[in-house]
XYZ file of C-alpha atoms in Angstrom:
432
model
C 17.592 34.607 -2.180
C 20.626 32.190 -1.720
C 22.093 33.516 1.508
C 18.734 32.320 3.245
C 18.396 29.231 1.490
C 22.137 28.042 2.544
C 20.957 29.053 6.053
C 18.167 26.998 5.414
C 20.069 23.791 4.161
C 22.350 23.841 7.252
C 19.410 23.910 9.707
C 18.263 20.900 7.805
C 21.491 18.949 7.634
C 21.970 19.427 11.136
C 19.172 17.236 12.422
C 17.408 13.755 11.124
C 14.518 14.510 13.139
C 11.360 14.711 11.221
C 9.725 17.261 13.847
C 12.801 19.454 14.248
C 12.997 19.619 10.148
C 9.599 20.577 10.090
C 10.254 23.521 12.840
C 13.217 24.721 10.627
C 10.866 25.117 7.709
C 8.248 26.973 9.322
C 10.621 29.536 10.109
C 10.677 30.176 6.722
C 6.832 30.214 5.728
C 6.533 33.713 5.012
C 10.160 33.874 3.317
C 9.133 34.115 -0.646
C 12.855 33.610 -1.956
C 13.366 30.452 -0.034
C 10.121 28.926 -1.090
C 10.741 29.946 -4.453
C 14.002 27.745 -4.038
C 12.052 24.694 -2.625
C 9.529 24.883 -5.492
C 11.942 24.634 -7.954
C 14.058 21.995 -6.270
C 11.133 19.614 -5.641
C 8.529 20.199 -8.300
C 8.725 17.215 -10.538
C 7.482 19.309 -13.668
C 10.522 21.453 -13.572
C 13.203 19.882 -15.754
C 16.449 21.599 -16.116
C 18.536 19.115 -18.180
C 21.463 19.084 -15.983
C 22.857 16.159 -14.458
C 25.986 15.427 -12.356
C 27.786 13.794 -15.288
C 27.227 17.400 -17.571
C 28.433 19.177 -14.562
C 31.662 17.738 -14.774
C 32.365 19.084 -18.104
C 35.172 21.768 -17.893
C 34.028 25.440 -18.327
C 35.333 27.383 -21.446
C 32.661 30.181 -20.195
C 33.784 34.385 -20.747
C 30.422 35.328 -19.934
C 29.728 37.366 -17.067
C 27.733 35.404 -13.936
C 24.164 36.071 -12.970
C 23.730 38.505 -10.595
C 21.780 36.334 -8.571
C 19.942 32.942 -7.885
C 16.607 33.717 -8.947
C 17.750 34.640 -12.237
C 19.435 31.446 -12.535
C 16.368 29.840 -11.598
C 14.658 31.690 -14.201
C 17.146 30.781 -16.914
C 16.568 27.088 -16.028
C 12.927 27.217 -16.454
C 13.103 28.487 -19.806
C 16.442 26.238 -20.920
C 16.090 22.862 -19.864
C 17.561 20.934 -22.455
C 21.182 20.816 -21.107
C 23.433 22.471 -23.782
C 26.831 22.903 -22.873
C 25.876 27.036 -22.994
C 23.748 26.033 -20.198
C 26.262 24.157 -17.989
C 28.689 27.052 -18.825
C 26.316 29.613 -17.445
C 25.891 27.660 -14.414
C 29.556 27.102 -13.638
C 30.169 31.061 -14.455
C 27.390 31.892 -11.369
C 28.721 28.807 -9.146
C 32.345 29.932 -9.486
C 31.910 33.097 -7.680
C 31.387 30.914 -4.449
C 33.334 28.762 -2.271
C 33.304 24.820 -3.128
C 30.521 24.270 -0.357
C 28.090 26.686 -1.803
C 28.676 25.396 -5.301
C 27.576 22.151 -4.101
C 24.255 23.687 -2.955
C 23.887 25.692 -6.202
C 24.718 22.416 -8.328
C 22.179 20.467 -6.310
C 19.521 23.008 -6.622
C 19.757 23.279 -10.811
C 20.510 19.280 -11.173
C 17.616 18.768 -8.843
C 19.299 16.047 -6.557
C 20.303 18.086 -3.263
C 19.582 15.901 -0.479
C 17.816 17.517 2.454
C 16.032 15.086 4.133
C 12.612 16.045 3.262
C 9.883 15.222 0.912
C 6.891 16.693 -0.907
C 4.462 15.796 1.686
C 6.698 17.431 4.238
C 6.758 20.763 2.155
C 2.914 20.431 1.785
C 2.047 20.061 5.290
C 4.301 23.223 6.227
C 3.677 25.364 3.284
C 0.009 24.307 1.909
C -1.310 21.139 0.488
C -1.089 22.173 -3.049
C 2.532 24.051 -2.512
C 4.311 21.072 -4.687
C 2.158 19.570 -7.211
C 2.541 15.933 -6.965
C 3.366 13.207 -9.656
C 1.602 10.089 -9.175
C 0.389 7.401 -11.619
C -2.626 5.000 -11.896
C -1.879 1.732 -9.881
C -4.260 -1.467 -9.761
C -5.888 -3.235 -7.305
C -6.103 -7.188 -7.269
C -8.738 -8.568 -9.760
C -9.302 -11.624 -7.467
C -10.202 -9.515 -4.546
C -12.409 -6.649 -6.661
C -13.991 -9.514 -9.400
C -17.548 -8.164 -8.201
C -16.419 -4.935 -8.884
C -16.814 -5.587 -12.927
C -20.234 -7.085 -12.643
C -22.279 -5.912 -15.400
C -19.380 -3.542 -16.730
C -17.927 -3.954 -20.016
C -14.360 -4.062 -19.508
C -11.134 -3.861 -21.663
C -8.105 -6.305 -21.008
C -4.373 -5.770 -21.981
C -1.243 -7.780 -21.386
C 0.802 -6.892 -18.248
C 4.355 -6.046 -18.388
C 7.080 -6.210 -15.987
C 9.308 -3.367 -17.013
C 10.488 0.007 -15.561
C 7.146 2.006 -15.246
C 7.473 5.365 -16.769
C 5.386 8.130 -17.825
C 6.132 10.697 -20.676
C 5.476 14.135 -20.041
C 6.332 17.041 -22.414
C 8.042 20.130 -20.952
C 8.526 23.033 -23.006
C 7.971 20.666 -25.947
C 10.749 18.158 -24.644
C 9.945 14.648 -23.679
C 10.971 13.942 -20.445
C 10.369 10.183 -18.996
C 9.646 10.146 -14.978
C 9.747 6.916 -12.940
C 6.568 6.399 -10.701
C 8.279 8.026 -8.099
C 8.676 10.879 -10.148
C 12.389 10.622 -10.650
C 13.694 11.827 -14.263
C 14.893 9.072 -16.259
C 17.791 10.727 -17.973
C 19.667 9.968 -21.307
C 17.193 8.151 -23.270
C 18.563 9.504 -26.448
C 16.738 7.277 -29.161
C 13.266 7.147 -27.047
C 13.625 11.252 -26.562
C 13.953 11.730 -30.049
C 11.248 9.304 -31.554
C 8.740 10.717 -28.611
C 8.734 13.913 -30.832
C 6.537 12.618 -32.973
C 3.745 12.143 -30.469
C 0.812 14.809 -29.506
C 2.587 17.098 -26.766
C -0.767 17.842 -24.938
C -1.009 14.098 -23.514
C 0.981 12.423 -21.005
C 1.633 8.660 -21.842
C 1.677 5.725 -19.503
C 3.652 2.617 -20.044
C 6.917 0.142 -19.191
C 10.447 0.387 -20.296
C 11.629 -2.588 -21.936
C 14.715 -3.622 -23.331
C 14.148 -4.187 -27.342
C 14.228 -7.271 -28.684
C 15.183 -9.604 -25.997
C 16.789 -13.143 -26.493
C 14.063 -15.818 -27.042
C 15.583 -17.802 -23.992
C 15.051 -14.762 -21.614
C 12.365 -15.274 -19.292
C 10.486 -12.281 -17.777
C 12.675 -11.907 -14.743
C 15.818 -11.725 -16.714
C 14.463 -9.338 -19.158
C 13.483 -6.920 -16.008
C 16.698 -7.311 -14.880
C 18.238 -6.543 -18.164
C 16.318 -3.461 -18.466
C 17.064 -2.330 -15.041
C 20.657 -2.358 -15.672
C 20.460 0.095 -18.543
C 17.679 2.456 -17.300
C 19.909 2.687 -13.951
C 23.092 3.309 -15.573
C 24.630 6.534 -15.909
C 25.428 6.354 -19.560
C 23.291 7.004 -22.625
C 20.151 4.736 -22.661
C 19.919 2.762 -25.621
C 17.963 -0.150 -26.906
C 14.878 0.638 -24.790
C 11.310 0.321 -25.846
C 8.638 2.377 -24.435
C 5.602 0.275 -24.112
C 2.385 2.420 -23.730
C -0.762 1.469 -22.309
C -2.486 4.838 -21.874
C -2.529 8.172 -22.792
C -4.270 11.145 -20.499
C -4.419 14.648 -21.271
C -1.728 16.546 -19.599
C -3.877 19.245 -17.685
C -6.022 16.223 -16.422
C -2.845 14.375 -15.528
C -2.066 17.259 -13.106
C -5.076 17.462 -11.855
C -5.160 13.872 -11.010
C -7.902 12.518 -13.227
C -8.952 12.131 -16.674
C -12.609 11.330 -17.164
C -12.464 9.978 -20.688
C -12.909 6.183 -20.610
C -10.364 3.765 -20.498
C -11.495 2.234 -24.057
C -11.504 5.460 -25.625
C -8.136 6.131 -24.392
C -6.350 3.225 -25.067
C -7.965 3.001 -28.904
C -7.010 6.460 -29.303
C -3.628 5.595 -28.033
C -3.084 2.486 -30.207
C -4.494 4.125 -33.394
C -1.720 7.339 -32.588
C 1.227 4.690 -32.321
C 0.106 2.810 -35.434
C 0.258 5.815 -37.565
C 3.552 6.717 -36.151
C 4.995 3.217 -36.530
C 8.132 3.307 -34.348
C 9.966 0.296 -33.462
C 10.713 2.146 -30.307
C 7.280 3.343 -29.233
C 5.154 0.266 -28.824
C 1.202 -0.173 -28.111
C 0.427 -2.454 -25.376
C -2.574 -4.406 -27.383
C -6.117 -4.684 -26.421
C -6.776 -8.436 -25.857
C -10.537 -8.106 -25.298
C -13.556 -5.877 -24.806
C -16.848 -7.160 -23.613
C -18.584 -8.290 -20.518
C -17.758 -12.208 -20.213
C -16.133 -12.643 -17.211
C -15.230 -16.141 -18.065
C -12.662 -14.714 -20.525
C -10.461 -13.295 -17.928
C -9.351 -16.387 -16.259
C -9.067 -18.005 -20.166
C -6.603 -15.079 -21.429
C -4.791 -15.183 -17.888
C -3.812 -18.891 -18.682
C -3.071 -18.174 -22.378
C -0.590 -15.638 -21.414
C 0.898 -16.825 -18.620
C 1.355 -20.157 -20.568
C 3.599 -18.091 -22.913
C 5.629 -17.004 -20.300
C 3.753 -13.449 -19.644
C 3.041 -12.315 -15.866
C -0.631 -11.873 -16.584
C -2.985 -9.339 -17.684
C -4.368 -6.242 -16.625
C -8.228 -4.735 -16.568
C -10.152 -1.563 -17.132
C -13.803 -0.759 -16.906
C -14.243 0.239 -20.506
C -15.523 3.285 -19.316
C -13.875 4.079 -16.060
C -11.648 7.192 -15.651
C -7.743 7.251 -15.357
C -6.904 8.046 -11.553
C -3.547 9.324 -10.282
C -3.707 6.633 -7.433
C -4.543 2.976 -6.529
C -7.971 2.193 -7.757
C -10.505 -0.429 -8.485
C -10.726 0.890 -12.141
C -7.454 -0.727 -12.973
C -7.067 -4.424 -11.929
C -4.166 -6.971 -12.057
C -4.965 -10.619 -12.683
C -1.825 -12.822 -11.851
C -1.474 -16.833 -11.056
C 0.668 -16.128 -8.276
C 0.189 -13.096 -5.984
C 3.315 -10.861 -5.606
C 4.719 -8.496 -2.884
C 7.403 -5.968 -2.252
C 9.435 -7.103 0.612
C 12.224 -5.727 2.586
C 15.414 -8.191 3.201
C 16.703 -8.180 6.733
C 19.337 -10.602 6.610
C 20.673 -13.834 4.789
C 21.594 -17.145 5.693
C 24.162 -19.533 4.103
C 22.963 -22.633 2.104
C 23.752 -26.415 2.817
C 24.856 -28.933 0.634
C 25.206 -27.805 -2.821
C 24.618 -24.179 -1.810
C 27.347 -24.562 1.094
C 29.440 -21.381 0.914
C 26.585 -19.541 -0.895
C 23.256 -17.805 -0.270
C 20.600 -20.374 1.199
C 17.723 -17.878 1.859
C 17.025 -14.487 2.727
C 14.836 -13.248 5.819
C 12.339 -10.787 4.804
C 9.919 -8.597 6.242
C 6.252 -8.433 4.677
C 2.801 -6.931 5.595
C 0.117 -9.054 7.115
C -3.811 -8.459 6.178
C -3.850 -6.433 9.638
C -1.157 -3.957 8.383
C 1.197 -5.487 10.954
C 4.882 -6.651 9.772
C 5.607 -10.210 9.881
C 8.834 -12.310 8.710
C 9.299 -15.324 6.903
C 12.518 -16.888 4.785
C 12.499 -16.859 0.882
C 14.703 -19.539 -0.504
C 13.538 -20.125 -3.901
C 14.247 -18.450 -7.237
C 17.520 -17.442 -6.817
C 19.824 -18.393 -9.795
C 23.535 -20.173 -8.705
C 25.042 -16.859 -9.772
C 22.635 -15.020 -7.319
C 23.682 -17.133 -4.654
C 27.386 -16.805 -4.975
C 27.048 -13.075 -5.516
C 24.692 -12.138 -2.456
C 26.677 -14.243 -0.100
C 29.832 -12.637 -1.199
C 28.235 -9.176 -1.253
C 25.317 -9.313 1.447
C 24.907 -5.697 1.207
C 23.767 -5.850 -2.259
C 20.762 -7.574 -1.214
C 20.144 -6.560 2.856
C 18.289 -3.697 3.354
C 16.583 -3.789 -0.139
C 13.376 -4.424 -1.715
C 12.752 -7.556 -3.598
C 9.564 -8.711 -5.187
C 8.565 -12.106 -4.416
C 5.908 -14.453 -6.021
C 3.513 -16.296 -3.321
C 0.988 -18.996 -3.667
C -1.149 -17.356 -0.696
C -0.931 -15.900 2.769
C -2.005 -17.868 5.660
C -2.340 -17.671 9.333
C 0.094 -20.087 11.350
C -1.912 -22.707 13.429
C 0.363 -22.351 16.493
C 0.233 -18.680 16.675
C -1.403 -15.397 15.275
C 1.239 -14.904 12.998
C 0.828 -14.696 9.107
C 3.054 -16.754 6.772
C 3.720 -16.731 3.169
C 3.306 -20.254 1.345
C 5.729 -20.839 -1.599
C 7.543 -17.503 -1.268
C 9.985 -17.179 -4.528
C 12.400 -14.168 -5.135
C 11.856 -12.909 -8.637
C 14.360 -9.815 -8.391
C 15.228 -6.393 -6.782
C 13.026 -3.543 -7.055
C 15.476 -0.490 -7.692
C 12.494 1.584 -8.274
C 10.831 0.983 -5.152
C 11.448 1.709 -1.200
C 8.542 0.363 0.759
C 6.835 -3.109 1.512
C 3.409 -3.762 -0.391
C 1.387 -6.638 -1.146
C -0.010 -6.623 -4.386
């Protein structure tokens, strides 16, 4: 198993071409051993509890090493809490091989081996359901889909701007995943509290810092949250603000037919019974069919400095995709745009960042560019001008009033674009 997998790894690393990588993968389409390693590595529902930080621990193991990689994979499917004895078990096996092979073994078990391929590539080659995907419910814009609510009862909740996360139990251990399927490790306090929840369910919500200072706005709270959740240290002082719960089997299948209002009320009741300071229910603000309540609630919550509100038809399912069954309502539109370059400012901003040039997507699905010069704090302007690589090539979230067509050409532009923050959890341009 290991020899053939290393052979494939070397082939995949020899090229950056997508078609070449797919061709190499097809060579192993009938190789059950190689496919078993790829399945272990890419399946988001297989968690090992092993991280690069834990691998740095010195091994004191005197145990005999496992005979083969397949036994190691079986071991970590069953033992996934990252105990010292598990690290020692892995070191004992990897220690039989050269440094290059050890790095591959550690990358497989830590599930961070870079091969330049994604789940969708593997599913294209080996079959559509080879690697299960981890997708969350994503919202459409309310203002573009207002008629969808005609004649429907709906439920309104607060919109939070934190780090999106889903809590899934693996072998009775709570694991937090980002919206992209990455495991968020070392949320020690939250994972301890999570043991109080029903392990048959998946919980969807936002991670936010606990007890933010009164003077902090939404952008500052988001940055402080990302600073903690993206660190390699134990992550404390974080709350999980839960707005939905779905049966695990339904989540894996991609849809739950249980209505949104039933799901949310069940979630609120469960969390109120647990009464945890770290597991926080996102409160239901309104239930009914009066559309006029939506702008009224939006005004109320944006005046309080909040980002907006969310709306679900009361009987709508949870769908693991972008859907009209979840609508976001915000005063300003937002977009995730790609920073292409920066320019120096003038006057008070001489020697500092004046603006960034960004790429965004128009309604015709073509890419356009514009400048974003507002929304940066002075320390942002100093830092990004001195360290342009900290923002160039990154996805940033901006707010804008509207997307308009230029009078002199067919290009689109954004009115009043304003920088909000870098989106460390996103890699693609999108218009919200």
